[in-house]
């Protein structure tokens, strides 16, 4: 409202909202905590690391492709230098064609799908994290949009079988290659399954209290003396302001009853 009042809304050449795509509600939601590993306009392939919780996954970090994380859930990630259409493709073939137009070959996609399957526990969906220069910060500067594409568990199992081994004969290696091609063709005629993604990145999210007096408490250590009718409410308000720590001191006890 402040920007509208001074006639300084979003730039005409930029989107007013994030890209559009149909979210698969059967997939586990992903909360993105870590800022993008590269600036918009740069292409990058690496790993995303996750913390698995009861009702969601939290994307907590990135690492280069040669530096495979040693612990936790991981998935391959690719950041493109150019944006996709505002409405993401629904069919695998259309998505693959968009990748090809941006210099990502079929072999690269098949490789990413395969290592995603290898990094996924049996019976679970394999995923690829996709970054695109399709968001903007509050000042209008370009930012990365992050989404996640999940594949069906049976596809992940097929991709693991297609991975060649050192002990393979020439005939078996050819059979594995044919299996990989078959799985890729199945992907081409299958709808893309996009995971629900919730943003909690500093480079994207602007807190509602960022211009209020409560913003002063962010990053502070706060001591609250007394946790009764006033102190308990104050403690909750302070906790929402993202302090580094809140110390609660009260020398009374909670008595039964009202």
PDB file of C-alpha atoms in Angstrom:
ATOM      1  CA  UNK A   1       0.000   0.000   0.000  1.00  0.00           C
ATOM      2  CA  UNK A   2       2.881   2.345   0.752  1.00  0.00           C
ATOM      3  CA  UNK A   3       4.388   1.745  -2.714  1.00  0.00           C
ATOM      4  CA  UNK A   4       1.013   2.174  -4.403  1.00  0.00           C
ATOM      5  CA  UNK A   5       0.454   5.485  -2.623  1.00  0.00           C
ATOM      6  CA  UNK A   6       3.606   6.911  -4.207  1.00  0.00           C
ATOM      7  CA  UNK A   7       2.903   5.251  -7.577  1.00  0.00           C
ATOM      8  CA  UNK A   8       5.929   2.982  -7.315  1.00  0.00           C
ATOM      9  CA  UNK A   9       4.586  -0.522  -7.909  1.00  0.00           C
ATOM     10  CA  UNK A  10       6.308  -3.464  -9.619  1.00  0.00           C
ATOM     11  CA  UNK A  11       8.347  -2.763 -12.795  1.00  0.00           C
ATOM     12  CA  UNK A  12       6.373  -3.147 -16.014  1.00  0.00           C
ATOM     13  CA  UNK A  13       8.819  -5.731 -17.388  1.00  0.00           C
ATOM     14  CA  UNK A  14       8.618  -7.961 -14.289  1.00  0.00           C
ATOM     15  CA  UNK A  15       5.971 -10.461 -13.165  1.00  0.00           C
ATOM     16  CA  UNK A  16       3.609  -9.360 -10.418  1.00  0.00           C
ATOM     17  CA  UNK A  17       3.556 -12.803  -8.823  1.00  0.00           C
ATOM     18  CA  UNK A  18       5.468 -16.123  -8.800  1.00  0.00           C
ATOM     19  CA  UNK A  19       5.120 -18.595 -11.692  1.00  0.00           C
ATOM     20  CA  UNK A  20       1.959 -20.685 -11.975  1.00  0.00           C
ATOM     21  CA  UNK A  21       1.894 -24.472 -11.780  1.00  0.00           C
ATOM     22  CA  UNK A  22      -0.450 -27.167 -10.522  1.00  0.00           C
ATOM     23  CA  UNK A  23       0.685 -28.449  -7.124  1.00  0.00           C
ATOM     24  CA  UNK A  24       0.371 -32.154  -6.270  1.00  0.00           C
ATOM     25  CA  UNK A  25      -1.205 -32.165  -2.799  1.00  0.00           C
ATOM     26  CA  UNK A  26      -0.132 -35.787  -2.294  1.00  0.00           C
ATOM     27  CA  UNK A  27       3.517 -34.712  -2.161  1.00  0.00           C
ATOM     28  CA  UNK A  28       5.161 -33.672   1.111  1.00  0.00           C
ATOM     29  CA  UNK A  29       5.338 -29.867   1.459  1.00  0.00           C
ATOM     30  CA  UNK A  30       8.783 -28.260   1.261  1.00  0.00           C
ATOM     31  CA  UNK A  31       9.758 -25.194   3.292  1.00  0.00           C
ATOM     32  CA  UNK A  32      12.718 -23.382   1.705  1.00  0.00           C
ATOM     33  CA  UNK A  33      14.913 -21.892   4.452  1.00  0.00           C
ATOM     34  CA  UNK A  34      18.219 -21.457   2.580  1.00  0.00           C
ATOM     35  CA  UNK A  35      18.845 -18.591   0.172  1.00  0.00           C
ATOM     36  CA  UNK A  36      19.671 -19.538  -3.426  1.00  0.00           C
ATOM     37  CA  UNK A  37      23.255 -20.750  -4.015  1.00  0.00           C
ATOM     38  CA  UNK A  38      23.833 -18.548  -7.088  1.00  0.00           C
ATOM     39  CA  UNK A  39      22.670 -15.181  -8.351  1.00  0.00           C
ATOM     40  CA  UNK A  40      19.912 -14.968 -11.010  1.00  0.00           C
ATOM     41  CA  UNK A  41      21.259 -15.480 -14.510  1.00  0.00           C
ATOM     42  CA  UNK A  42      23.849 -18.111 -13.550  1.00  0.00           C
ATOM     43  CA  UNK A  43      23.479 -21.811 -14.341  1.00  0.00           C
ATOM     44  CA  UNK A  44      24.386 -24.213 -11.521  1.00  0.00           C
ATOM     45  CA  UNK A  45      24.073 -27.916 -10.750  1.00  0.00           C
ATOM     46  CA  UNK A  46      24.562 -29.207  -7.223  1.00  0.00           C
ATOM     47  CA  UNK A  47      22.809 -30.692  -4.214  1.00  0.00           C
ATOM     48  CA  UNK A  48      20.012 -29.520  -1.953  1.00  0.00           C
ATOM     49  CA  UNK A  49      20.002 -30.806   1.641  1.00  0.00           C
ATOM     50  CA  UNK A  50      16.820 -31.357   3.627  1.00  0.00           C
ATOM     51  CA  UNK A  51      15.707 -31.849   7.186  1.00  0.00           C
ATOM     52  CA  UNK A  52      12.789 -34.278   7.321  1.00  0.00           C
ATOM     53  CA  UNK A  53      10.014 -33.510   9.809  1.00  0.00           C
ATOM     54  CA  UNK A  54       6.689 -35.198  10.496  1.00  0.00           C
ATOM     55  CA  UNK A  55       4.616 -32.996   8.188  1.00  0.00           C
ATOM     56  CA  UNK A  56       7.171 -31.384   5.861  1.00  0.00           C
ATOM     57  CA  UNK A  57      10.698 -31.229   4.491  1.00  0.00           C
ATOM     58  CA  UNK A  58      12.848 -28.168   5.116  1.00  0.00           C
ATOM     59  CA  UNK A  59      15.444 -27.213   2.512  1.00  0.00           C
ATOM     60  CA  UNK A  60      18.295 -26.041   4.711  1.00  0.00           C
ATOM     61  CA  UNK A  61      21.381 -25.823   2.497  1.00  0.00           C
ATOM     62  CA  UNK A  62      23.187 -26.276  -0.805  1.00  0.00           C
ATOM     63  CA  UNK A  63      26.482 -27.810  -1.860  1.00  0.00           C
ATOM     64  CA  UNK A  64      28.411 -28.066  -5.109  1.00  0.00           C
ATOM     65  CA  UNK A  65      27.998 -31.213  -7.162  1.00  0.00           C
ATOM     66  CA  UNK A  66      31.458 -32.584  -6.310  1.00  0.00           C
ATOM     67  CA  UNK A  67      30.851 -32.025  -2.593  1.00  0.00           C
ATOM     68  CA  UNK A  68      28.176 -34.626  -1.807  1.00  0.00           C
ATOM     69  CA  UNK A  69      26.654 -34.054   1.668  1.00  0.00           C
ATOM     70  CA  UNK A  70      27.465 -36.858   4.067  1.00  0.00           C
ATOM     71  CA  UNK A  71      24.282 -36.817   6.125  1.00  0.00           C
ATOM     72  CA  UNK A  72      20.582 -36.090   5.766  1.00  0.00           C
ATOM     73  CA  UNK A  73      18.202 -36.262   2.833  1.00  0.00           C
ATOM     74  CA  UNK A  74      19.573 -34.855  -0.410  1.00  0.00           C
ATOM     75  CA  UNK A  75      18.317 -34.197  -3.929  1.00  0.00           C
ATOM     76  CA  UNK A  76      20.023 -32.900  -7.078  1.00  0.00           C
ATOM     77  CA  UNK A  77      19.364 -29.254  -7.907  1.00  0.00           C
ATOM     78  CA  UNK A  78      19.658 -27.338 -11.153  1.00  0.00           C
ATOM     79  CA  UNK A  79      19.419 -23.556 -11.536  1.00  0.00           C
ATOM     80  CA  UNK A  80      18.802 -22.265 -15.045  1.00  0.00           C
ATOM     81  CA  UNK A  81      20.126 -18.976 -16.397  1.00  0.00           C
ATOM     82  CA  UNK A  82      16.851 -18.202 -18.199  1.00  0.00           C
ATOM     83  CA  UNK A  83      13.249 -18.323 -16.948  1.00  0.00           C
ATOM     84  CA  UNK A  84      10.599 -20.823 -17.981  1.00  0.00           C
ATOM     85  CA  UNK A  85       7.184 -19.684 -19.235  1.00  0.00           C
ATOM     86  CA  UNK A  86       5.050 -17.995 -16.577  1.00  0.00           C
ATOM     87  CA  UNK A  87       2.793 -21.051 -16.600  1.00  0.00           C
ATOM     88  CA  UNK A  88       4.990 -24.096 -16.048  1.00  0.00           C
ATOM     89  CA  UNK A  89       4.563 -27.026 -18.459  1.00  0.00           C
ATOM     90  CA  UNK A  90       2.187 -29.745 -17.284  1.00  0.00           C
ATOM     91  CA  UNK A  91       3.528 -32.589 -19.425  1.00  0.00           C
ATOM     92  CA  UNK A  92       6.994 -34.073 -19.164  1.00  0.00           C
ATOM     93  CA  UNK A  93       7.733 -33.689 -22.879  1.00  0.00           C
ATOM     94  CA  UNK A  94       6.935 -29.971 -22.768  1.00  0.00           C
ATOM     95  CA  UNK A  95       9.176 -29.463 -19.748  1.00  0.00           C
ATOM     96  CA  UNK A  96      12.034 -31.365 -21.398  1.00  0.00           C
ATOM     97  CA  UNK A  97      11.690 -29.205 -24.531  1.00  0.00           C
ATOM     98  CA  UNK A  98      11.915 -26.053 -22.389  1.00  0.00           C
ATOM     99  CA  UNK A  99      15.077 -27.428 -20.778  1.00  0.00           C
ATOM    100  CA  UNK A 100      16.556 -28.184 -24.206  1.00  0.00           C
ATOM    101  CA  UNK A 101      15.882 -24.618 -25.398  1.00  0.00           C
ATOM    102  CA  UNK A 102      17.934 -23.430 -22.424  1.00  0.00           C
ATOM    103  CA  UNK A 103      20.908 -25.643 -23.217  1.00  0.00           C
ATOM    104  CA  UNK A 104      20.133 -28.586 -20.906  1.00  0.00           C
ATOM    105  CA  UNK A 105      20.501 -31.764 -22.968  1.00  0.00           C
ATOM    106  CA  UNK A 106      18.415 -34.910 -22.617  1.00  0.00           C
ATOM    107  CA  UNK A 107      21.430 -36.795 -21.239  1.00  0.00           C
ATOM    108  CA  UNK A 108      21.839 -34.244 -18.446  1.00  0.00           C
ATOM    109  CA  UNK A 109      18.202 -34.589 -17.419  1.00  0.00           C
ATOM    110  CA  UNK A 110      18.381 -38.377 -17.479  1.00  0.00           C
ATOM    111  CA  UNK A 111      21.554 -38.222 -15.371  1.00  0.00           C
ATOM    112  CA  UNK A 112      19.874 -35.929 -12.809  1.00  0.00           C
ATOM    113  CA  UNK A 113      16.847 -38.197 -12.637  1.00  0.00           C
ATOM    114  CA  UNK A 114      19.075 -41.217 -12.097  1.00  0.00           C
ATOM    115  CA  UNK A 115      21.172 -39.719  -9.295  1.00  0.00           C
ATOM    116  CA  UNK A 116      17.955 -38.438  -7.725  1.00  0.00           C
ATOM    117  CA  UNK A 117      16.704 -42.032  -7.636  1.00  0.00           C
ATOM    118  CA  UNK A 118      20.001 -43.187  -6.102  1.00  0.00           C
ATOM    119  CA  UNK A 119      19.711 -40.539  -3.368  1.00  0.00           C
ATOM    120  CA  UNK A 120      16.125 -41.555  -2.545  1.00  0.00           C
ATOM    121  CA  UNK A 121      15.150 -44.295  -0.056  1.00  0.00           C
ATOM    122  CA  UNK A 122      13.273 -47.295  -1.479  1.00  0.00           C
ATOM    123  CA  UNK A 123       9.557 -46.727  -1.952  1.00  0.00           C
ATOM    124  CA  UNK A 124       9.737 -42.904  -1.921  1.00  0.00           C
ATOM    125  CA  UNK A 125       9.447 -40.295  -4.644  1.00  0.00           C
ATOM    126  CA  UNK A 126      12.669 -39.043  -6.201  1.00  0.00           C
ATOM    127  CA  UNK A 127      12.932 -35.268  -6.556  1.00  0.00           C
ATOM    128  CA  UNK A 128      14.821 -32.579  -8.459  1.00  0.00           C
ATOM    129  CA  UNK A 129      15.026 -29.010  -7.166  1.00  0.00           C
ATOM    130  CA  UNK A 130      14.637 -26.395  -9.898  1.00  0.00           C
ATOM    131  CA  UNK A 131      15.792 -22.771  -9.597  1.00  0.00           C
ATOM    132  CA  UNK A 132      14.753 -20.048 -12.043  1.00  0.00           C
ATOM    133  CA  UNK A 133      15.277 -16.249 -12.220  1.00  0.00           C
ATOM    134  CA  UNK A 134      11.545 -15.565 -11.878  1.00  0.00           C
ATOM    135  CA  UNK A 135      11.108 -13.749  -8.550  1.00  0.00           C
ATOM    136  CA  UNK A 136      11.920 -10.278  -7.267  1.00  0.00           C
ATOM    137  CA  UNK A 137      12.808  -8.808  -3.905  1.00  0.00           C
ATOM    138  CA  UNK A 138      10.854  -5.969  -2.280  1.00  0.00           C
ATOM    139  CA  UNK A 139      13.104  -3.460  -4.067  1.00  0.00           C
ATOM    140  CA  UNK A 140      12.339  -4.959  -7.500  1.00  0.00           C
ATOM    141  CA  UNK A 141      15.709  -6.688  -7.987  1.00  0.00           C
ATOM    142  CA  UNK A 142      15.662 -10.127  -9.608  1.00  0.00           C
ATOM    143  CA  UNK A 143      15.679 -13.221  -7.375  1.00  0.00           C
ATOM    144  CA  UNK A 144      15.574 -16.982  -7.847  1.00  0.00           C
ATOM    145  CA  UNK A 145      12.301 -18.881  -7.768  1.00  0.00           C
ATOM    146  CA  UNK A 146      12.636 -22.368  -6.277  1.00  0.00           C
ATOM    147  CA  UNK A 147      10.341 -25.283  -7.035  1.00  0.00           C
ATOM    148  CA  UNK A 148      10.625 -29.065  -6.720  1.00  0.00           C
ATOM    149  CA  UNK A 149       9.622 -31.763  -9.169  1.00  0.00           C
ATOM    150  CA  UNK A 150       8.826 -35.222  -7.729  1.00  0.00           C
ATOM    151  CA  UNK A 151       8.648 -38.521  -9.617  1.00  0.00           C
ATOM    152  CA  UNK A 152       6.589 -41.582  -8.746  1.00  0.00           C
ATOM    153  CA  UNK A 153       8.329 -44.195  -6.522  1.00  0.00           C
ATOM    154  CA  UNK A 154       8.126 -46.883  -9.233  1.00  0.00           C
ATOM    155  CA  UNK A 155       9.991 -44.605 -11.662  1.00  0.00           C
ATOM    156  CA  UNK A 156      12.778 -44.178  -9.133  1.00  0.00           C
ATOM    157  CA  UNK A 157      13.075 -47.959  -8.806  1.00  0.00           C
ATOM    158  CA  UNK A 158      13.295 -48.348 -12.600  1.00  0.00           C
ATOM    159  CA  UNK A 159      15.989 -45.680 -12.843  1.00  0.00           C
ATOM    160  CA  UNK A 160      18.071 -47.464 -10.191  1.00  0.00           C
ATOM    161  CA  UNK A 161      17.869 -50.678 -12.236  1.00  0.00           C
ATOM    162  CA  UNK A 162      18.974 -48.761 -15.338  1.00  0.00           C
ATOM    163  CA  UNK A 163      22.207 -47.570 -13.733  1.00  0.00           C
ATOM    164  CA  UNK A 164      25.180 -49.476 -15.256  1.00  0.00           C
ATOM    165  CA  UNK A 165      27.591 -51.403 -13.039  1.00  0.00           C
ATOM    166  CA  UNK A 166      31.254 -52.283 -13.489  1.00  0.00           C
ATOM    167  CA  UNK A 167      30.411 -55.994 -13.612  1.00  0.00           C
ATOM    168  CA  UNK A 168      27.870 -55.629 -16.444  1.00  0.00           C
ATOM    169  CA  UNK A 169      28.411 -57.486 -19.683  1.00  0.00           C
ATOM    170  CA  UNK A 170      27.984 -55.576 -22.938  1.00  0.00           C
ATOM    171  CA  UNK A 171      24.549 -57.147 -23.395  1.00  0.00           C
ATOM    172  CA  UNK A 172      23.402 -56.172 -19.903  1.00  0.00           C
ATOM    173  CA  UNK A 173      24.764 -52.657 -20.322  1.00  0.00           C
ATOM    174  CA  UNK A 174      22.752 -52.290 -23.537  1.00  0.00           C
ATOM    175  CA  UNK A 175      19.637 -53.561 -21.776  1.00  0.00           C
ATOM    176  CA  UNK A 176      20.115 -51.014 -19.003  1.00  0.00           C
ATOM    177  CA  UNK A 177      20.458 -48.254 -21.593  1.00  0.00           C
ATOM    178  CA  UNK A 178      17.231 -49.366 -23.265  1.00  0.00           C
ATOM    179  CA  UNK A 179      15.493 -49.365 -19.876  1.00  0.00           C
ATOM    180  CA  UNK A 180      16.696 -45.802 -19.199  1.00  0.00           C
ATOM    181  CA  UNK A 181      15.387 -44.695 -22.602  1.00  0.00           C
ATOM    182  CA  UNK A 182      12.044 -46.356 -21.853  1.00  0.00           C
ATOM    183  CA  UNK A 183      11.735 -44.607 -18.501  1.00  0.00           C
ATOM    184  CA  UNK A 184      12.576 -41.287 -20.141  1.00  0.00           C
ATOM    185  CA  UNK A 185       9.839 -41.853 -22.738  1.00  0.00           C
ATOM    186  CA  UNK A 186       7.384 -42.575 -19.921  1.00  0.00           C
ATOM    187  CA  UNK A 187       8.362 -39.288 -18.283  1.00  0.00           C
ATOM    188  CA  UNK A 188       7.628 -37.523 -21.581  1.00  0.00           C
ATOM    189  CA  UNK A 189       3.958 -38.590 -21.546  1.00  0.00           C
ATOM    190  CA  UNK A 190       3.445 -38.189 -17.791  1.00  0.00           C
ATOM    191  CA  UNK A 191       2.109 -35.122 -16.021  1.00  0.00           C
ATOM    192  CA  UNK A 192       4.699 -33.250 -13.968  1.00  0.00           C
ATOM    193  CA  UNK A 193       4.191 -33.546 -10.215  1.00  0.00           C
ATOM    194  CA  UNK A 194       5.160 -30.255  -8.526  1.00  0.00           C
ATOM    195  CA  UNK A 195       5.585 -30.310  -4.747  1.00  0.00           C
ATOM    196  CA  UNK A 196       3.963 -27.674  -2.512  1.00  0.00           C
ATOM    197  CA  UNK A 197       6.699 -25.133  -1.687  1.00  0.00           C
ATOM    198  CA  UNK A 198       6.548 -22.595   1.127  1.00  0.00           C
ATOM    199  CA  UNK A 199       9.106 -19.791   1.122  1.00  0.00           C
ATOM    200  CA  UNK A 200      11.005 -18.712   4.234  1.00  0.00           C
ATOM    201  CA  UNK A 201      14.096 -17.211   2.589  1.00  0.00           C
ATOM    202  CA  UNK A 202      15.409 -13.856   3.740  1.00  0.00           C
ATOM    203  CA  UNK A 203      16.014 -12.880   0.107  1.00  0.00           C
ATOM    204  CA  UNK A 204      12.313 -13.361  -0.722  1.00  0.00           C
ATOM    205  CA  UNK A 205      10.174 -13.083   2.393  1.00  0.00           C
ATOM    206  CA  UNK A 206       9.556  -9.694   3.989  1.00  0.00           C
ATOM    207  CA  UNK A 207       8.235 -10.003   7.534  1.00  0.00           C
ATOM    208  CA  UNK A 208       5.008  -8.174   8.283  1.00  0.00           C
ATOM    209  CA  UNK A 209       6.607  -6.568  11.322  1.00  0.00           C
ATOM    210  CA  UNK A 210       9.761  -5.488   9.448  1.00  0.00           C
ATOM    211  CA  UNK A 211       8.845  -1.811   9.812  1.00  0.00           C
ATOM    212  CA  UNK A 212       7.434  -2.061  13.326  1.00  0.00           C
ATOM    213  CA  UNK A 213       9.153  -1.517  16.656  1.00  0.00           C
ATOM    214  CA  UNK A 214       9.163  -5.294  17.203  1.00  0.00           C
ATOM    215  CA  UNK A 215      11.806  -5.650  14.473  1.00  0.00           C
ATOM    216  CA  UNK A 216      14.345  -4.292  16.979  1.00  0.00           C
ATOM    217  CA  UNK A 217      14.255  -7.612  18.863  1.00  0.00           C
ATOM    218  CA  UNK A 218      15.385  -9.688  15.860  1.00  0.00           C
ATOM    219  CA  UNK A 219      18.759 -11.244  16.608  1.00  0.00           C
ATOM    220  CA  UNK A 220      18.747 -10.048  20.229  1.00  0.00           C
ATOM    221  CA  UNK A 221      18.869 -12.051  23.450  1.00  0.00           C
ATOM    222  CA  UNK A 222      15.925 -11.034  25.629  1.00  0.00           C
ATOM    223  CA  UNK A 223      15.392 -11.462  29.379  1.00  0.00           C
ATOM    224  CA  UNK A 224      11.784 -11.468  30.644  1.00  0.00           C
ATOM    225  CA  UNK A 225      11.263 -11.168  34.405  1.00  0.00           C
ATOM    226  CA  UNK A 226       7.872 -12.561  35.387  1.00  0.00           C
ATOM    227  CA  UNK A 227       5.714 -14.851  33.251  1.00  0.00           C
ATOM    228  CA  UNK A 228       2.248 -14.114  34.571  1.00  0.00           C
ATOM    229  CA  UNK A 229      -0.693 -12.399  32.917  1.00  0.00           C
ATOM    230  CA  UNK A 230       1.525  -9.772  31.288  1.00  0.00           C
ATOM    231  CA  UNK A 231       4.908 -11.478  30.935  1.00  0.00           C
ATOM    232  CA  UNK A 232       3.502 -14.600  29.231  1.00  0.00           C
ATOM    233  CA  UNK A 233       1.920 -12.506  26.470  1.00  0.00           C
ATOM    234  CA  UNK A 234       5.044 -10.404  26.082  1.00  0.00           C
ATOM    235  CA  UNK A 235       7.161 -13.561  25.826  1.00  0.00           C
ATOM    236  CA  UNK A 236       5.070 -14.852  22.913  1.00  0.00           C
ATOM    237  CA  UNK A 237       5.282 -11.531  21.090  1.00  0.00           C
ATOM    238  CA  UNK A 238       9.047 -11.426  21.566  1.00  0.00           C
ATOM    239  CA  UNK A 239       9.452 -15.035  20.362  1.00  0.00           C
ATOM    240  CA  UNK A 240       7.646 -14.160  17.118  1.00  0.00           C
ATOM    241  CA  UNK A 241      10.171 -11.378  16.477  1.00  0.00           C
ATOM    242  CA  UNK A 242      12.963 -13.950  15.947  1.00  0.00           C
ATOM    243  CA  UNK A 243      15.364 -13.209  18.812  1.00  0.00           C
ATOM    244  CA  UNK A 244      18.423 -15.425  19.197  1.00  0.00           C
ATOM    245  CA  UNK A 245      17.262 -16.441  22.700  1.00  0.00           C
ATOM    246  CA  UNK A 246      14.564 -15.660  25.275  1.00  0.00           C
ATOM    247  CA  UNK A 247      15.345 -16.177  28.971  1.00  0.00           C
ATOM    248  CA  UNK A 248      12.224 -16.549  31.148  1.00  0.00           C
ATOM    249  CA  UNK A 249      12.499 -15.953  34.891  1.00  0.00           C
ATOM    250  CA  UNK A 250       9.617 -16.456  37.347  1.00  0.00           C
ATOM    251  CA  UNK A 251       9.915 -17.683  40.939  1.00  0.00           C
ATOM    252  CA  UNK A 252       6.268 -18.671  41.396  1.00  0.00           C
ATOM    253  CA  UNK A 253       4.520 -21.980  40.624  1.00  0.00           C
ATOM    254  CA  UNK A 254       1.458 -22.773  38.525  1.00  0.00           C
ATOM    255  CA  UNK A 255      -1.404 -23.656  40.861  1.00  0.00           C
ATOM    256  CA  UNK A 256      -4.308 -25.957  39.929  1.00  0.00           C
ATOM    257  CA  UNK A 257      -7.619 -24.408  39.028  1.00  0.00           C
ATOM    258  CA  UNK A 258      -8.436 -21.155  37.287  1.00  0.00           C
TER     259      UNK A 258
END
